[in-house]
DNA sequence: TATAAAATAGACCATTCAGTCTGTTTTAAG
DNA sequence: CTTAAAACAGACTGAATGGTCTATTTTATA
């Protein structure tokens, strides 16, 4: 049944989000979704393949949902970016647990090529969207859209990765406000 | 012998830096430093205690060495910060493997209070140093030193955590250049 | 030089790990 | 209704895990 597979992906996403890849055992997963081992290994041939599926089928869509970076008619691209950054502060889980993609990236990318690849795919698609939005904006001269898009992601992800330390989204907003200031200063 | 303890800490730092906490086994550590188990457990009562010692005795000094953030006579604090950020790009390991503190933070802080505490201590000391330097600067009115210090760390750490994806320090510099621009715009 | 403490040494242990194996039940197609 | 494939079920396996235990060697000190 397809529902079983989805149930497994949900459980794995949740546990890996909190405990990381190596911190999550198959026993924990089995217990969380109350599914026998035979069933799980019917859908996934290994733990690694399973978590990679989570990256593609759970984390990727989640990132697209969190960062609403699609081009809108009659809206300056850079304003879409700014409002997207604000909206992130409303996502409590994200601000209090950190970014699931970045968490997994820190743990797995240096150590496993397949994870690095799957994670880079998501990172690049987000970065590219931001670059497109920047190119759809009236900016002062000499602004490099590519490095600026990297700067934006680096700052937002950095802020989120530190925000669990800081008590709340208030802190995230105070931090991120500097980024917004900078972005506004680049508008014509 | 004290040298044995130091050797162990070096090996653990290296392996945990690359593989993470849960990705590094005692067997790997023992092999790396070619020391029998009895000796190792003579110096450390557990893996966790050992890695916490690495945080305090290896990572903390390393961070202070990497980020040279001490107040200098006749130098604007903000210029010290800017040159420190530039200097980070010279540290190849940092830019190509990511920040060891941030790596461990992402993996362990959400899951273990002791790690969270030890890591926060370092984070706060760095942040405070930056705040002091900002207060030692002639900045335009209305700049909040606390949130700005958080913003600086978030951006630098974010850039470093993404820099392994980007081939080189060139990319780190291009990204971080936006931060420098912003900081310069805050000077009187 | 005698003696206790510090340090080295590695065999050993219980537990947990990811993954396999052999069935049984359910579902869908002819 | 028959039959094959899909799905469920969980006992079992070998390797790896962090940690213990006992014994020996080295070092420092009285």
Short mmCIF file of C-alpha atoms (C1' of nucleotides) in Angstrom, two decimals:
data_model
loop_
_atom_site.label_atom_id
_atom_site.label_comp_id
_atom_site.label_asym_id
_atom_site.label_seq_id
_atom_site.Cartn_x
_atom_site.Cartn_y
_atom_site.Cartn_z
CA UNK A 1 0.00 0.00 0.00
CA UNK A 2 1.29 3.42 -0.93
CA UNK A 3 0.02 4.84 2.38
CA UNK A 4 2.53 2.70 4.26
CA UNK A 5 5.41 4.16 2.30
CA UNK A 6 4.19 7.68 3.04
CA UNK A 7 3.85 6.85 6.71
CA UNK A 8 7.44 5.64 6.76
CA UNK A 9 8.71 8.77 5.01
CA UNK A 10 6.87 10.96 7.52
CA UNK A 11 8.40 9.13 10.47
CA UNK A 12 11.89 9.16 8.99
CA UNK A 13 11.67 12.86 8.17
CA UNK A 14 10.63 13.67 11.72
CA UNK A 15 13.26 11.51 13.42
CA UNK A 16 16.14 12.46 11.13
CA UNK A 17 15.17 16.12 11.46
CA UNK A 18 15.53 15.88 15.23
CA UNK A 19 18.28 13.29 15.68
CA UNK A 20 20.25 13.40 12.46
CA UNK A 21 21.10 10.47 10.19
CA UNK A 22 23.49 8.59 12.43
CA UNK A 23 21.48 9.49 15.49
CA UNK A 24 18.39 7.78 14.12
CA UNK A 25 18.30 3.96 14.25
CA UNK A 26 16.08 1.63 12.28
CA UNK A 27 14.60 0.49 15.60
CA UNK A 28 13.54 4.06 16.37
CA UNK A 29 11.96 4.39 12.95
CA UNK A 30 10.14 1.08 13.23
CA UNK A 31 8.79 2.05 16.63
CA UNK A 32 7.73 5.54 15.47
CA UNK A 33 5.67 4.27 12.57
CA UNK A 34 4.64 0.96 14.18
CA UNK A 35 5.49 -1.04 11.10
CA UNK A 36 7.30 -4.38 11.02
CA UNK A 37 10.76 -4.63 9.56
CA UNK A 38 9.71 -6.78 6.66
CA UNK A 39 7.31 -4.13 5.42
CA UNK A 40 9.84 -1.35 5.66
CA UNK A 41 12.47 -3.26 3.73
CA UNK A 42 9.83 -4.08 1.17
CA UNK A 43 9.67 -0.40 0.24
CA UNK A 44 13.28 0.63 0.77
CA UNK A 45 16.35 -1.45 0.21
CA UNK A 46 18.46 0.34 2.82
CA UNK A 47 18.47 3.07 5.43
CA UNK A 48 20.47 5.32 3.14
CA UNK A 49 18.09 4.91 0.20
CA UNK A 50 15.22 5.62 2.54
CA UNK A 51 16.67 8.88 3.87
CA UNK A 52 17.60 9.98 0.36
CA UNK A 53 13.94 9.49 -0.53
CA UNK A 54 13.04 11.72 2.40
CA UNK A 55 15.36 14.40 1.03
CA UNK A 56 13.68 14.26 -2.37
CA UNK A 57 10.08 13.70 -1.36
CA UNK A 58 9.81 15.53 1.95
CA UNK A 59 12.56 18.07 2.41
CA UNK A 60 12.60 19.42 -1.14
CA UNK A 61 8.86 20.19 -1.30
CA UNK A 62 9.04 21.59 2.21
CA UNK A 63 11.77 24.03 1.20
CA UNK A 64 9.72 25.19 -1.76
CA UNK A 65 6.75 25.70 0.51
CA UNK A 66 8.78 27.61 3.09
CA UNK A 67 10.53 29.87 0.68
CA UNK A 68 7.94 31.26 -1.67
CA UNK A 69 10.20 32.48 -4.41
CA UNK A 70 8.14 32.32 -7.56
CA UNK A 71 8.01 35.26 -9.93
CA UNK A 72 4.82 37.34 -9.55
CA UNK A 73 3.40 39.78 -12.04
CA UNK A 74 3.83 43.47 -11.19
CA UNK A 75 5.99 42.75 -8.14
CA UNK A 76 9.66 43.64 -8.00
CA UNK A 77 11.60 40.38 -7.57
CA UNK A 78 13.56 41.75 -4.64
CA UNK A 79 10.31 42.51 -2.80
CA UNK A 80 9.23 38.90 -3.25
CA UNK A 81 12.54 37.86 -1.69
CA UNK A 82 12.12 40.23 1.23
CA UNK A 83 8.59 39.10 2.01
CA UNK A 84 9.69 35.46 1.72
CA UNK A 85 12.39 36.06 4.33
CA UNK A 86 9.83 37.63 6.64
CA UNK A 87 7.45 34.73 6.17
CA UNK A 88 10.11 32.28 7.29
CA UNK A 89 9.92 33.75 10.78
CA UNK A 90 6.33 32.50 11.02
CA UNK A 91 7.47 28.91 10.62
CA UNK A 92 8.02 28.02 14.25
CA UNK A 93 9.51 24.58 13.67
CA UNK A 94 12.06 25.97 11.26
CA UNK A 95 13.15 28.73 13.58
CA UNK A 96 13.27 26.52 16.67
CA UNK A 97 14.75 23.31 15.24
CA UNK A 98 16.86 24.78 12.48
CA UNK A 99 16.73 24.05 8.77
CA UNK A 100 16.36 20.32 8.08
CA UNK A 101 18.31 20.62 4.85
CA UNK A 102 21.19 22.45 6.47
CA UNK A 103 21.26 20.03 9.40
CA UNK A 104 21.57 17.05 7.08
CA UNK A 105 24.01 18.94 4.88
CA UNK A 106 26.39 19.57 7.75
CA UNK A 107 26.25 15.95 8.85
CA UNK A 108 26.27 14.05 5.57
CA UNK A 109 27.66 16.12 2.69
CA UNK A 110 31.31 15.95 3.73
CA UNK A 111 31.03 12.20 4.18
CA UNK A 112 28.75 10.88 1.45
CA UNK A 113 28.64 11.89 -2.22
CA UNK A 114 25.05 10.82 -2.78
CA UNK A 115 23.80 13.01 0.02
CA UNK A 116 25.96 15.86 -1.17
CA UNK A 117 24.44 15.56 -4.63
CA UNK A 118 20.83 15.34 -3.49
CA UNK A 119 21.24 18.28 -1.13
CA UNK A 120 23.07 20.40 -3.69
CA UNK A 121 20.19 19.92 -6.08
CA UNK A 122 17.80 21.58 -3.66
CA UNK A 123 20.26 24.28 -2.69
CA UNK A 124 20.91 25.17 -6.32
CA UNK A 125 17.25 25.29 -7.22
CA UNK A 126 16.57 27.73 -4.37
CA UNK A 127 19.61 29.81 -5.21
CA UNK A 128 18.65 29.97 -8.85
CA UNK A 129 15.13 31.12 -8.01
CA UNK A 130 16.57 33.97 -5.99
CA UNK A 131 18.94 34.89 -8.79
CA UNK A 132 16.04 35.03 -11.25
CA UNK A 133 14.09 37.27 -8.89
CA UNK A 134 17.09 39.56 -8.52
CA UNK A 135 17.41 39.82 -12.27
CA UNK A 136 13.73 40.77 -12.29
CA UNK A 137 14.44 43.80 -10.12
CA UNK A 138 15.55 47.38 -10.58
CA UNK A 139 18.82 47.39 -8.68
CA UNK A 140 21.61 49.91 -8.48
CA UNK A 141 24.44 49.30 -10.90
CA UNK A 142 27.19 46.76 -10.31
CA UNK A 143 25.21 44.33 -8.18
CA UNK A 144 26.19 40.72 -8.93
CA UNK A 145 23.01 38.64 -8.76
CA UNK A 146 24.80 35.32 -8.36
CA UNK A 147 26.93 36.20 -5.36
CA UNK A 148 24.07 38.18 -3.87
CA UNK A 149 21.77 35.17 -4.10
CA UNK A 150 24.41 33.10 -2.30
CA UNK A 151 24.76 35.81 0.30
CA UNK A 152 21.03 35.82 0.96
CA UNK A 153 20.85 32.06 1.45
CA UNK A 154 23.97 32.02 3.58
CA UNK A 155 22.58 34.71 5.85
CA UNK A 156 19.10 33.25 6.22
CA UNK A 157 20.43 29.73 6.82
CA UNK A 158 23.04 31.03 9.21
CA UNK A 159 20.40 32.94 11.14
CA UNK A 160 18.15 29.91 11.31
CA UNK A 161 20.97 27.65 12.39
CA UNK A 162 21.73 30.03 15.24
CA UNK A 163 18.12 30.77 16.09
CA UNK A 164 17.62 27.69 18.29
CA UNK A 165 20.22 29.31 20.55
CA UNK A 166 18.28 32.51 20.57
CA UNK A 167 15.01 32.05 22.33
CA UNK A 168 12.60 33.00 19.60
CA UNK A 169 11.63 34.29 16.23
CA UNK A 170 12.00 37.78 17.68
CA UNK A 171 15.73 37.25 17.63
CA UNK A 172 15.60 35.83 14.11
CA UNK A 173 13.77 38.93 12.96
CA UNK A 174 16.22 41.31 14.64
CA UNK A 175 19.11 39.53 12.98
CA UNK A 176 17.51 39.21 9.58
CA UNK A 177 16.49 42.85 9.65
CA UNK A 178 20.06 43.77 8.77
CA UNK A 179 19.80 41.67 5.64
CA UNK A 180 16.59 43.41 4.68
CA UNK A 181 18.24 46.79 5.24
CA UNK A 182 21.05 45.82 2.93
CA UNK A 183 18.71 44.52 0.24
CA UNK A 184 16.63 47.69 0.36
CA UNK A 185 19.77 49.77 -0.04
CA UNK A 186 20.38 48.02 -3.35
CA UNK A 187 17.07 49.09 -4.84
CA UNK A 188 17.01 52.04 -7.16
CA UNK B 1 51.65 10.93 30.21
CA UNK B 2 50.04 14.20 29.28
CA UNK B 3 51.25 13.79 25.68
CA UNK B 4 48.97 10.77 25.28
CA UNK B 5 45.94 12.80 26.26
CA UNK B 6 46.87 15.51 23.77
CA UNK B 7 47.36 12.91 21.05
CA UNK B 8 43.90 11.54 21.74
CA UNK B 9 42.33 15.00 21.63
CA UNK B 10 44.03 15.71 18.30
CA UNK B 11 42.75 12.48 16.77
CA UNK B 12 39.23 12.98 18.10
CA UNK B 13 39.11 16.56 16.87
CA UNK B 14 40.17 15.49 13.40
CA UNK B 15 37.78 12.55 13.13
CA UNK B 16 34.78 14.31 14.64
CA UNK B 17 35.44 17.32 12.44
CA UNK B 18 35.21 15.12 9.36
CA UNK B 19 32.71 12.46 10.38
CA UNK B 20 30.65 14.05 13.12
CA UNK B 21 30.00 12.67 16.59
CA UNK B 22 27.84 9.70 15.73
CA UNK B 23 29.85 9.06 12.60
CA UNK B 24 33.03 8.57 14.60
CA UNK B 25 33.43 5.28 16.47
CA UNK B 26 35.79 4.49 19.32
CA UNK B 27 37.44 1.93 17.05
CA UNK B 28 38.21 4.65 14.52
CA UNK B 29 39.67 6.86 17.23
CA UNK B 30 41.77 4.06 18.67
CA UNK B 31 43.13 3.23 15.25
CA UNK B 32 43.84 6.89 14.39
CA UNK B 33 45.94 7.50 17.46
CA UNK B 34 47.30 3.96 17.81
CA UNK B 35 46.55 3.80 21.50
CA UNK B 36 45.07 0.86 23.37
CA UNK B 37 41.60 1.11 24.81
CA UNK B 38 42.75 0.91 28.41
CA UNK B 39 44.87 4.02 28.00
CA UNK B 40 42.12 6.01 26.40
CA UNK B 41 39.60 5.17 29.09
CA UNK B 42 42.22 6.05 31.65
CA UNK B 43 42.04 9.67 30.48
CA UNK B 44 38.36 9.92 29.58
CA UNK B 45 35.47 8.16 31.22
CA UNK B 46 33.29 8.13 28.10
CA UNK B 47 33.12 9.10 24.46
CA UNK B 48 30.87 12.03 25.28
CA UNK B 49 33.20 13.41 27.96
CA UNK B 50 36.06 13.05 25.52
CA UNK B 51 34.36 14.99 22.72
CA UNK B 52 33.25 17.67 25.18
CA UNK B 53 36.92 18.04 26.11
CA UNK B 54 37.69 18.48 22.42
CA UNK B 55 35.12 21.27 22.25
CA UNK B 56 36.71 23.07 25.17
CA UNK B 57 40.37 22.38 24.52
CA UNK B 58 40.58 22.22 20.74
CA UNK B 59 37.63 23.91 19.09
CA UNK B 60 37.39 26.89 21.44
CA UNK B 61 41.06 27.95 21.08
CA UNK B 62 40.84 27.29 17.36
CA UNK B 63 37.90 29.66 17.02
CA UNK B 64 39.76 32.37 18.90
CA UNK B 65 42.73 31.86 16.64
CA UNK B 66 40.62 31.97 13.48
CA UNK B 67 38.62 35.00 14.41
CA UNK B 68 41.05 37.60 15.63
CA UNK B 69 38.64 39.88 17.41
CA UNK B 70 40.63 41.55 20.13
CA UNK B 71 40.45 45.29 20.62
CA UNK B 72 43.46 47.12 19.16
CA UNK B 73 44.64 50.62 19.99
CA UNK B 74 43.90 53.27 17.38
CA UNK B 75 41.89 50.91 15.19
CA UNK B 76 38.16 51.26 14.67
CA UNK B 77 36.51 48.13 16.05
CA UNK B 78 34.52 47.62 12.88
CA UNK B 79 37.72 47.57 10.85
CA UNK B 80 39.09 44.83 13.08
CA UNK B 81 35.91 42.85 12.35
CA UNK B 82 36.21 43.40 8.62
CA UNK B 83 39.83 42.32 8.45
CA UNK B 84 39.03 39.29 10.60
CA UNK B 85 36.35 38.22 8.14
CA UNK B 86 38.83 38.56 5.28
CA UNK B 87 41.44 36.55 7.13
CA UNK B 88 39.00 33.65 7.52
CA UNK B 89 39.16 33.12 3.76
CA UNK B 90 42.84 32.22 4.12
CA UNK B 91 41.99 29.27 6.34
CA UNK B 92 41.61 26.59 3.71
CA UNK B 93 40.40 23.84 6.02
CA UNK B 94 37.68 26.05 7.43
CA UNK B 95 36.43 27.11 4.04
CA UNK B 96 36.58 23.62 2.55
CA UNK B 97 35.33 21.50 5.47
CA UNK B 98 33.03 23.99 7.12
CA UNK B 99 33.13 25.33 10.64
CA UNK B 100 33.80 22.54 13.18
CA UNK B 101 31.75 24.31 15.83
CA UNK B 102 28.78 24.79 13.56
CA UNK B 103 28.98 21.20 12.33
CA UNK B 104 28.87 19.84 15.85
CA UNK B 105 26.23 22.37 16.82
CA UNK B 106 23.89 21.22 14.09
CA UNK B 107 24.36 17.57 15.01
CA UNK B 108 24.41 17.67 18.81
CA UNK B 109 22.77 20.79 20.23
CA UNK B 110 19.18 19.81 19.51
CA UNK B 111 19.79 16.40 21.05
CA UNK B 112 22.10 16.91 24.04
CA UNK B 113 22.03 19.67 26.63
CA UNK B 114 25.68 19.36 27.59
CA UNK B 115 26.82 19.87 24.03
CA UNK B 116 24.40 22.74 23.63
CA UNK B 117 25.84 24.41 26.70
CA UNK B 118 29.49 23.95 25.75
CA UNK B 119 28.88 25.18 22.22
CA UNK B 120 26.82 28.16 23.36
CA UNK B 121 29.67 29.22 25.58
CA UNK B 122 31.98 29.59 22.59
CA UNK B 123 29.32 31.17 20.43
CA UNK B 124 28.51 33.76 23.07
CA UNK B 125 32.13 34.64 23.69
CA UNK B 126 32.68 35.29 19.98
CA UNK B 127 29.47 37.25 19.69
CA UNK B 128 30.30 39.34 22.72
CA UNK B 129 33.75 40.17 21.30
CA UNK B 130 32.13 41.44 18.13
CA UNK B 131 29.62 43.46 20.10
CA UNK B 132 32.44 45.10 22.07
CA UNK B 133 34.26 45.95 18.85
CA UNK B 134 31.09 47.46 17.40
CA UNK B 135 30.66 49.60 20.49
CA UNK B 136 34.25 50.73 19.92
CA UNK B 137 33.34 52.12 16.51
CA UNK B 138 31.94 55.30 15.07
CA UNK B 139 28.72 54.06 13.51
CA UNK B 140 25.73 55.88 12.10
CA UNK B 141 22.90 56.36 14.55
CA UNK B 142 20.40 53.67 15.44
CA UNK B 143 22.62 50.65 14.84
CA UNK B 144 21.91 47.91 17.36
CA UNK B 145 25.25 46.31 18.22
CA UNK B 146 23.75 43.13 19.65
CA UNK B 147 21.63 42.13 16.68
CA UNK B 148 24.36 43.29 14.31
CA UNK B 149 26.90 41.03 16.02
CA UNK B 150 24.47 38.13 15.61
CA UNK B 151 23.97 39.05 12.00
CA UNK B 152 27.71 39.03 11.34
CA UNK B 153 28.20 35.59 12.87
CA UNK B 154 25.15 34.18 11.14
CA UNK B 155 26.36 35.42 7.76
CA UNK B 156 29.95 34.27 8.13
CA UNK B 157 28.93 30.86 9.46
CA UNK B 158 26.28 30.50 6.81
CA UNK B 159 28.80 31.35 4.12
CA UNK B 160 31.31 28.87 5.50
CA UNK B 161 28.70 26.16 5.80
CA UNK B 162 27.80 26.64 2.14
CA UNK B 163 31.36 27.14 0.95
CA UNK B 164 32.17 23.41 0.66
CA UNK B 165 29.51 23.38 -2.04
CA UNK B 166 31.17 26.25 -3.78
CA UNK B 167 34.51 25.20 -5.09
CA UNK B 168 36.77 27.64 -3.32
CA UNK B 169 37.54 30.59 -1.15
CA UNK B 170 36.90 32.77 -4.19
CA UNK B 171 33.22 32.04 -3.76
CA UNK B 172 33.41 32.66 -0.03
CA UNK B 173 34.94 36.06 -0.72
CA UNK B 174 32.34 37.01 -3.32
CA UNK B 175 29.58 36.12 -0.89
CA UNK B 176 31.11 37.75 2.12
CA UNK B 177 31.84 40.89 0.15
CA UNK B 178 28.18 41.83 0.52
CA UNK B 179 28.54 41.68 4.28
CA UNK B 180 31.59 43.93 4.11
CA UNK B 181 29.67 46.38 1.92
CA UNK B 182 26.89 46.52 4.46
CA UNK B 183 29.27 46.99 7.38
CA UNK B 184 31.09 49.80 5.57
CA UNK B 185 27.77 51.51 4.91
CA UNK B 186 27.23 51.69 8.67
CA UNK B 187 30.42 53.64 9.30
CA UNK B 188 30.17 57.38 9.75
"C1'" DT C 1 65.57 0.95 46.83
"C1'" DA C 2 60.68 0.15 48.23
"C1'" DT C 3 56.03 1.30 47.16
"C1'" DA C 4 52.07 3.36 45.52
"C1'" DA C 5 50.06 5.67 41.90
"C1'" DA C 6 49.83 6.59 37.02
"C1'" DA C 7 49.80 4.79 32.62
"C1'" DT C 8 49.68 1.09 29.25
"C1'" DA C 9 47.71 -3.03 27.32
"C1'" DG C 10 44.15 -5.69 25.15
"C1'" DA C 11 40.87 -9.57 25.94
"C1'" DC C 12 36.21 -9.57 26.87
"C1'" DC C 13 31.11 -8.22 27.35
"C1'" DA C 14 26.30 -6.97 26.69
"C1'" DT C 15 23.81 -4.34 23.62
"C1'" DT C 16 22.52 -2.36 19.46
"C1'" DC C 17 23.20 -1.95 14.65
"C1'" DA C 18 21.51 -2.48 9.72
"C1'" DG C 19 20.02 -5.93 7.08
"C1'" DT C 20 18.28 -11.00 5.74
"C1'" DC C 21 15.34 -14.84 5.66
"C1'" DT C 22 11.26 -17.53 5.59
"C1'" DG C 23 7.03 -17.51 5.85
"C1'" DT C 24 1.84 -15.70 5.87
"C1'" DT C 25 -1.79 -12.67 4.38
"C1'" DT C 26 -3.88 -9.55 1.21
"C1'" DT C 27 -4.79 -7.80 -3.26
"C1'" DA C 28 -5.46 -7.75 -8.13
"C1'" DA C 29 -5.78 -9.92 -12.65
"C1'" DG C 30 -7.23 -13.71 -15.79
"C1'" DC D 1 -12.27 -19.54 -8.56
"C1'" DT D 2 -7.24 -19.67 -9.46
"C1'" DT D 3 -2.89 -17.86 -9.23
"C1'" DA D 4 0.83 -14.76 -9.00
"C1'" DA D 5 2.50 -10.72 -7.23
"C1'" DA D 6 2.43 -7.23 -3.65
"C1'" DA D 7 2.42 -6.40 1.13
"C1'" DC D 8 2.88 -7.67 5.87
"C1'" DA D 9 5.15 -9.93 9.74
"C1'" DG D 10 8.84 -10.78 12.84
"C1'" DA D 11 12.49 -14.14 14.23
"C1'" DC D 12 17.18 -14.26 13.29
"C1'" DT D 13 22.21 -12.98 12.00
"C1'" DG D 14 26.86 -11.27 11.97
"C1'" DA D 15 29.24 -7.25 12.62
"C1'" DA D 16 30.03 -3.12 15.13
"C1'" DT D 17 28.99 -0.44 19.13
"C1'" DG D 18 30.63 1.85 23.66
"C1'" DG D 19 32.39 0.39 27.71
"C1'" DT D 20 34.53 -2.94 31.54
"C1'" DC D 21 37.89 -5.78 33.63
"C1'" DT D 22 42.18 -7.59 35.07
"C1'" DA D 23 46.87 -7.56 34.52
"C1'" DT D 24 51.33 -5.56 33.50
"C1'" DT D 25 54.67 -1.85 32.99
"C1'" DT D 26 56.40 2.67 33.92
"C1'" DT D 27 57.05 6.64 36.75
"C1'" DA D 28 57.56 9.44 40.68
"C1'" DT D 29 58.46 9.86 45.45
"C1'" DA D 30 59.70 8.67 50.25
#
